[in-house]
Structures are given as structure tokens and as C-alpha cells.
Amino acid sequence: TAMHEAKQERGNHVVVFDRDIHERALRQFRLEAWLPNAVANSEIQVYFQPIVDANSGGIAGFEALARWQHPELGWVPPPEFIRAAIESGCIRDLTLGMLRSASKAFKPYLEKPSRPYLGVNVSVSDINAEEFPVRVAAILAEEGIPAERLVLEVTEDMLLGDVGNVTQVLGRLRELGLRVAIDDFGTGYSSMSYLSSFMVNIIKIDQSFVRNLTTSSSDQKIVRAIASMAADLELSVVTEGVETAEQLELLQQMGCRLLQGYFYGRPQPADSWLGDKGLEFAAYSTPCDAR
Ligand code: C2E
Ligand code: MG
Ligand code: MG
Ligand code: MG
């Protein structure tokens, strides 16, 4: 079969499409076979991407993003190996490993004047795992990260299944003092009943609404509506996928102040933001600081 490859993210990983089903199944099978070992051997690397306060230009936080280089397949796209981690049953180890490595790497940023937060992605199987909040708290304590500096990013779909349990776990996490963000907001399937400040603190507007923002008036209306709803609910908003100055300007006009995207910087090895990258850690006060 014809195989087309497209480079993405400066060669960090390669996205392969138009492959036949057999090849894809074989690849998935190999990933699932490899991944538990990779997780156990700490082969998963932590990259940080900044979330920037557009008003001050200061770094408001970092999102920790997992990176994995397979010895034969090269860089594997995160959604692909995250799926393999879930299927092969090592997602919990992967998540707690990410939380630990990200916490270690975050330490030098703790004292920066903008008081950046650390965002870590979690999956539905993490949330439903026994003792998840206790383990999170233990890692934060061991690594010396105050709970209020951690934001756990969950997707909407997570709130589809055993809502009772998820509500309880989110409640326990909130009691620990950390914050919860709804990731990829607007792309999932669920009710909006979780959009109370008891459940979540931050809405992350999905990058699909930003991609054509400058030309699509419906995307503009959606983003404006989400921003105004979030303001009413006293939730913070982070907008993902900001790639151009035009998008940045529009988003600022719409009141979207916390922005994440290639315009400010791509995910990089966690320590790369310590040096001078043109981004500042200027003091700022984000609304989410207060909650
Ligand atoms: P996400 O949590 O929504 O992370 C944001 C994704 O958007 C990242 O892709 C990031 O590299 C990409 N991105 C950031 N700015 C831009 C931009 O301006 N343009 C474009 N086109 N993309 C941008 P990445 O690192 O490939 O991760 C994809 C997804 O994989 C994540 O989406 C998240 O759902 C999952 N993921 C990554 N790391 C982890 C992890 O440690 N644990 C879990 N459970 N999931 C993870
Ligand atoms: Mg995320
Ligand atoms: Mg997202
Ligand atoms: Mg995403």
C-alpha cells in the first residue's frame, strides 16, 4: 500500500496515514507489547509547553506532554501510545510516572515570579483507579510541589461513564487543593452539568475552534460564547492551538487571556524554558490563581 508520511512538530513525531487496516493493527499490537516495558524503564519523556498570559506576556503555566521514541518506529504520536497504554493496562503507571517526572522537572520553575502552574493530563482509567487522589497527593508531597500549583487535565468524555464516581474523585482531588481543567472543550459528548466550580476550575477551548478562527464567523461565535459562559461561571479559560498573531489578537479581543500554542512555543524538553526563550515569567495574576 502507498504510505504517505507527514512530518509534524519539527520531527518530534511522524504521523502516518492512509495505511491499510492490517498494518495499523500490527503496529498497534507492537506498541501494546512494547509500552509496559517502556513505562517501567522510564522511557517516556516529559516535554513542557507554556501557557501564556497574553496581557503580560508572562508564562502562566506549563502543560506536561508525554513523548516516546520507539527503538524501531521512532517518535510515536502521543494519542497512539496513550491508547496503547490504556489497552495494555499500563496507563496508570504511565500517568503517575508522568506526574512524578513532571513534578521533578517543574521544581526550578516553582519560584518564578509568575507562579506558573503545572498541567498534567489524566485519562478516565486514572480517575477511576482506586486511591488515585491519595497517590497524587503522595507524589506531590514527595516532590515538594504544593497542590495548588497542579492542574489535572481531564476530557469531557470522562464525565460520560460512572459520573457518580468521577464526581466523587474530582471532589477529593479538589479537597487536596489542586485544580481541574476540562481539556479539548467542545469536542466531547457530555452534558454541561459538570461546569460548576465545584467540579472544575478551568476550561480549555479545543484547538479545532482556533484553527480557522480568523475566517470562520461561526468559530468566532463559539469561542466568544464559551468565553462568556466561563466568565459567568467564574471559570478560567485557556485557549489551545494558537499559531498566529492574527488568532492571538482576535482571542484577546474576545477576552481569552490564557493562550497555548505554537505561536508562543512548541512542546520542548522540560528544562528548555529555563533559559532565555524570549518568554518571560513576569508576575501576573490570573483569575485561576484565586480559586
Ligand atoms: P492535549 O492534552 O489536548 O494536548 C495538546 C496537544 O496540542 C499537544 O499534542 C500539543 O503538542 C498540541 N499543540 C499545542 N499547540 C499547538 C498548536 O499551536 N497547533 C497544533 N496543531 N497543535 C498544538 P501532543 O503532545 O501530540 O498530545 C496529543 C494528545 O495526547 C494530548 O492532547 C493528550 O490528550 C494526549 N497526551 C499527551 N501526553 C499525555 C499524557 O502524559 N497523559 C495522557 N493521558 N494523555 C496525554
Ligand atoms: Mg491536555
Ligand atoms: Mg487539549
Ligand atoms: Mg487534544
Coordinates of C-alpha atoms and ligand atoms in Angstrom, one line a residue:
T1 CA 0.0 0.0 0.0
A2 CA 1.0 3.5 -0.5
M3 CA 2.4 5.1 2.6
H4 CA 2.4 8.8 3.0
E5 CA 4.2 10.4 5.8
A6 CA 3.9 13.9 7.0
K7 CA 6.3 15.5 9.4
Q8 CA 4.8 17.2 12.4
E9 CA 6.3 19.2 15.3
R10 CA 9.8 19.6 13.9
G11 CA 10.3 15.9 13.5
N12 CA 9.3 15.1 17.1
H13 CA 7.0 12.5 15.7
V14 CA 5.7 11.3 12.4
V15 CA 2.1 10.9 11.6
V16 CA 1.4 8.1 9.2
F17 CA -1.9 7.9 7.4
D18 CA -3.6 6.1 4.6
R19 CA -2.3 2.8 5.8
D20 CA -4.3 -0.4 5.5
I21 CA -6.0 -1.9 8.4
H22 CA -3.7 -4.9 8.7
E23 CA -0.6 -2.7 9.0
R24 CA -2.3 -0.5 11.6
A25 CA -3.4 -3.4 13.7
L26 CA 0.1 -4.8 13.6
R27 CA 1.5 -1.5 14.7
Q28 CA -1.0 -1.2 17.5
F29 CA -0.2 -4.7 18.6
R30 CA 3.6 -4.0 18.7
L31 CA 3.0 -0.7 20.6
E32 CA 0.9 -2.5 23.2
A33 CA 3.6 -5.2 23.5
W34 CA 6.4 -2.6 24.0
L35 CA 4.7 0.0 26.1
P36 CA 4.6 -1.6 29.5
N37 CA 8.4 -2.1 29.4
A38 CA 8.9 1.4 28.1
V39 CA 6.9 2.8 31.0
A40 CA 8.7 0.5 33.5
N41 CA 12.1 1.6 32.2
S42 CA 11.2 5.3 32.4
E43 CA 11.5 5.7 28.6
I44 CA 8.6 8.2 28.5
Q45 CA 9.9 11.7 28.4
V46 CA 8.3 14.9 29.7
Y47 CA 8.0 17.9 27.4
F48 CA 6.7 21.2 28.6
Q49 CA 4.6 23.6 26.5
P50 CA 4.0 27.1 28.0
I51 CA 0.6 28.6 28.6
V52 CA 1.0 32.4 28.3
D53 CA -0.9 35.3 29.8
A54 CA -1.4 37.4 26.7
N55 CA -1.8 40.6 28.7
S56 CA 1.6 40.4 30.5
G57 CA 3.4 38.0 28.2
G58 CA 4.3 36.0 31.2
I59 CA 4.2 32.2 31.5
A60 CA 1.1 31.3 33.4
G61 CA 1.8 27.6 33.4
F62 CA 3.2 24.6 31.6
E63 CA 1.4 21.6 30.1
A64 CA 3.4 18.4 30.6
L65 CA 3.2 16.3 27.4
A66 CA 4.4 12.7 27.1
R67 CA 6.9 11.8 24.4
W68 CA 8.1 8.3 23.5
Q69 CA 10.7 7.2 21.0
H70 CA 10.3 3.6 20.0
P71 CA 13.6 2.0 19.1
E72 CA 12.3 0.9 15.7
L73 CA 9.3 3.0 15.0
G74 CA 10.8 6.3 16.1
W75 CA 8.7 9.0 17.7
V76 CA 5.2 7.7 18.3
P77 CA 2.3 10.3 18.3
P78 CA 1.0 10.6 21.9
P79 CA -2.6 9.8 21.2
E80 CA -1.4 6.5 19.7
F81 CA 0.7 5.4 22.6
I82 CA -1.7 6.6 25.1
R83 CA -4.3 4.4 23.5
A84 CA -1.8 1.5 23.6
A85 CA -1.2 2.3 27.3
I86 CA -4.9 2.1 28.1
E87 CA -5.3 -1.2 26.1
S88 CA -2.2 -2.8 27.6
G89 CA -3.2 -1.8 31.1
C90 CA -0.1 0.4 31.9
I91 CA -1.8 3.8 31.7
R92 CA -1.9 4.2 35.5
D93 CA 1.8 3.7 35.7
L94 CA 2.3 6.0 32.8
T95 CA 0.3 8.8 34.4
L96 CA 1.8 8.5 37.8
G97 CA 5.3 8.3 36.2
M98 CA 4.5 11.4 34.2
L99 CA 3.3 13.2 37.3
R100 CA 6.5 12.3 39.1
S101 CA 8.9 13.3 36.3
A102 CA 6.9 16.4 35.5
S103 CA 7.0 17.4 39.2
K104 CA 10.7 16.9 39.4
A105 CA 11.2 18.9 36.2
F106 CA 8.9 21.6 37.4
K107 CA 10.8 22.3 40.6
P108 CA 13.1 25.0 39.1
Y109 CA 10.0 26.9 37.8
L110 CA 8.3 26.9 41.2
E111 CA 9.9 30.2 42.4
K112 CA 9.4 32.1 39.2
P113 CA 7.5 35.4 39.8
S114 CA 4.6 34.5 37.6
R115 CA 4.0 31.4 39.9
P116 CA 3.3 29.1 36.9
Y117 CA 1.2 26.1 37.3
L118 CA 1.9 22.5 36.1
G119 CA -0.8 20.9 34.0
V120 CA -0.8 17.1 33.7
N121 CA -3.1 15.0 31.5
V122 CA -5.1 12.2 33.1
S123 CA -7.3 9.5 31.4
V124 CA -10.6 8.1 32.5
S125 CA -8.9 4.9 33.8
D126 CA -6.7 7.0 36.1
I127 CA -9.7 8.8 37.6
N128 CA -11.5 5.5 38.2
A129 CA -8.5 3.8 39.8
E130 CA -8.6 3.1 43.4
E131 CA -6.6 5.5 45.5
F132 CA -5.8 7.9 42.7
P133 CA -6.2 11.1 44.8
V134 CA -4.0 9.5 47.5
R135 CA -1.3 8.7 45.1
V136 CA -1.3 12.1 43.5
A137 CA -1.0 13.7 46.9
A138 CA 1.8 11.4 47.9
I139 CA 3.8 12.2 44.7
L140 CA 3.3 16.0 45.2
A141 CA 4.4 15.7 48.8
E142 CA 7.5 13.6 47.9
E143 CA 8.5 16.0 45.2
G144 CA 7.7 19.2 47.1
I145 CA 5.1 20.6 44.8
P146 CA 2.2 22.5 46.5
A147 CA -1.1 21.0 45.5
E148 CA -2.4 24.4 44.3
R149 CA 0.3 24.5 41.6
L150 CA -1.1 21.4 39.9
V151 CA -3.8 21.3 37.4
L152 CA -5.1 17.9 36.2
E153 CA -6.5 18.0 32.6
V154 CA -9.4 15.7 32.0
T155 CA -11.5 15.3 28.9
E156 CA -15.3 15.7 28.7
D157 CA -15.8 12.1 27.8
M158 CA -14.6 11.1 31.2
L159 CA -17.7 12.6 32.6
L160 CA -19.9 10.2 30.5
G161 CA -19.5 6.9 32.3
D162 CA -19.7 6.4 36.0
V163 CA -20.5 10.0 36.7
G164 CA -21.1 9.4 40.4
N165 CA -17.6 8.0 40.9
V166 CA -15.9 10.7 38.8
T167 CA -17.7 13.4 40.7
Q168 CA -16.6 11.9 44.0
V169 CA -13.0 11.6 42.8
L170 CA -12.9 15.1 41.4
G171 CA -14.3 16.3 44.8
R172 CA -11.5 14.6 46.6
L173 CA -8.9 16.0 44.3
R174 CA -10.3 19.5 44.8
E175 CA -10.2 18.9 48.6
L176 CA -6.5 18.3 48.2
G177 CA -6.2 21.8 46.8
L178 CA -5.4 21.1 43.2
R179 CA -7.3 22.3 40.2
V180 CA -9.1 20.5 37.4
A181 CA -9.3 21.6 33.8
I182 CA -11.7 20.3 31.1
D183 CA -9.4 19.6 28.1
D184 CA -10.5 19.8 24.4
F185 CA -13.7 21.5 25.5
G186 CA -16.4 21.5 22.8
T187 CA -15.3 18.2 21.2
G188 CA -16.7 15.6 23.6
Y189 CA -20.1 14.3 24.3
S190 CA -21.5 15.1 27.6
S191 CA -23.8 17.4 29.5
M192 CA -22.8 20.7 30.8
S193 CA -23.8 19.9 34.3
Y194 CA -20.2 19.4 35.4
L195 CA -19.4 23.1 34.5
S196 CA -19.8 24.2 38.1
S197 CA -16.9 25.5 40.1
F198 CA -17.5 22.6 42.4
M199 CA -16.3 20.2 39.7
V200 CA -13.8 22.1 37.5
N201 CA -11.7 25.3 37.6
I202 CA -10.6 25.8 34.0
I203 CA -12.0 25.2 30.5
K204 CA -9.5 24.5 27.7
I205 CA -11.1 25.5 24.4
D206 CA -10.1 22.9 21.8
Q207 CA -7.7 23.9 19.1
S208 CA -10.2 22.9 16.4
F209 CA -12.1 26.2 17.2
V210 CA -9.0 28.2 16.7
R211 CA -7.7 26.7 13.5
N212 CA -10.0 28.7 11.2
L213 CA -10.8 31.4 13.7
T214 CA -9.8 34.4 11.6
T215 CA -12.1 33.3 8.7
S216 CA -14.9 31.4 10.3
S217 CA -17.5 33.6 11.9
S218 CA -19.2 30.6 13.5
D219 CA -16.0 29.5 15.2
Q220 CA -15.7 33.1 16.4
K221 CA -19.2 33.0 17.9
I222 CA -18.5 29.6 19.6
V223 CA -15.3 30.9 21.2
R224 CA -16.9 34.1 22.3
A225 CA -19.8 32.1 23.7
I226 CA -17.6 29.7 25.6
A227 CA -15.5 32.6 27.0
S228 CA -18.5 34.5 28.2
M229 CA -20.1 31.4 29.7
A230 CA -16.9 30.6 31.5
A231 CA -16.7 34.2 32.9
D232 CA -20.3 33.9 34.2
L233 CA -19.4 30.6 35.8
E234 CA -16.2 32.1 37.2
L235 CA -14.1 29.5 35.4
S236 CA -10.8 30.3 33.8
V237 CA -10.3 29.8 30.1
V238 CA -7.2 28.5 28.3
T239 CA -7.3 28.5 24.5
E240 CA -5.3 25.9 22.8
G241 CA -3.7 25.8 19.3
V242 CA -2.8 29.5 18.9
E243 CA -0.4 29.6 16.0
T244 CA -0.6 33.1 14.5
A245 CA -0.6 36.8 15.6
E246 CA -4.0 37.2 14.0
Q247 CA -5.5 34.5 16.1
L248 CA -3.9 35.9 19.2
E249 CA -5.3 39.4 18.5
L250 CA -8.8 38.1 18.0
L251 CA -8.7 35.9 21.1
Q252 CA -7.6 38.8 23.2
Q253 CA -10.5 40.9 21.9
M254 CA -12.8 38.0 22.9
G255 CA -11.4 38.1 26.4
C256 CA -9.3 34.9 26.1
R257 CA -6.3 35.8 28.1
L258 CA -4.5 32.5 28.7
L259 CA -3.2 31.1 25.5
Q260 CA -1.3 28.0 24.4
G261 CA 0.1 27.2 21.0
Y262 CA 3.0 27.1 18.6
F263 CA 2.8 30.9 18.4
Y264 CA 4.3 31.1 21.8
G265 CA 6.2 27.8 21.7
R266 CA 6.1 24.2 20.9
P267 CA 6.4 21.5 23.5
Q268 CA 10.2 21.2 24.4
P269 CA 12.2 19.1 26.9
A270 CA 11.0 20.3 30.3
D271 CA 14.2 22.3 31.2
S272 CA 14.3 24.2 28.0
W273 CA 12.1 27.1 29.3
L274 CA 14.6 28.0 32.0
G275 CA 16.9 29.6 29.5
D276 CA 16.1 32.8 27.6
K277 CA 13.5 31.8 25.0
G278 CA 12.0 35.2 24.6
L279 CA 9.2 34.3 27.1
E280 CA 9.1 36.0 30.5
F281 CA 8.0 34.9 33.8
A282 CA 6.6 38.3 34.5
A283 CA 4.4 38.5 37.6
Y284 CA 0.8 38.4 36.7
S285 CA -2.4 37.4 38.4
T286 CA -4.6 35.0 36.6
P287 CA -8.2 34.6 37.8
C288 CA -7.4 30.9 38.3
D289 CA -4.8 31.8 40.8
A290 CA -7.5 32.7 43.2
R291 CA -9.5 29.5 43.0
Ligands
C2E1 P1 -3.9 17.7 24.7 O1 -3.8 17.4 26.1 O2 -5.0 18.5 24.2 O3 -2.5 18.5 24.4 C1 -2.4 19.5 23.4 C2 -1.8 19.0 22.1 O4 -1.9 20.0 21.2 C3 -0.4 18.5 22.2 O5 -0.2 17.4 21.3 C4 0.4 19.7 21.7 O6 1.6 19.4 21.1 C5 -0.6 20.2 20.6 N1 -0.4 21.6 20.3 C6 -0.1 22.6 21.1 N2 -0.1 23.8 20.5 C7 -0.5 23.5 19.2 C8 -0.6 24.4 18.1 O7 -0.5 25.6 18.1 N3 -1.0 23.8 16.9 C9 -1.2 22.4 16.9 N4 -1.6 21.9 15.7 N5 -1.1 21.6 17.9 C10 -0.7 22.2 19.1 P2 0.5 16.1 21.7 O8 1.7 16.4 22.6 O9 0.8 15.4 20.4 O10 -0.6 15.3 22.5 C11 -1.8 14.9 21.9 C12 -2.7 14.4 23.0 O11 -2.2 13.2 23.6 C13 -2.9 15.4 24.2 O12 -3.8 16.4 23.8 C14 -3.4 14.4 25.2 O13 -4.8 14.1 25.0 C15 -2.6 13.2 24.9 N6 -1.5 13.2 25.9 C16 -0.2 13.7 25.7 N7 0.5 13.5 26.8 C17 -0.3 12.8 27.7 C18 -0.1 12.2 29.0 O14 1.0 12.4 29.6 N8 -1.1 11.6 29.5 C19 -2.3 11.4 28.9 N9 -3.3 10.7 29.5 N10 -2.5 11.9 27.7 C20 -1.5 12.6 27.1
MG2 MG -4.1 18.5 27.8
MG3 MG -6.4 19.8 24.6
MG4 MG -6.1 17.1 22.4

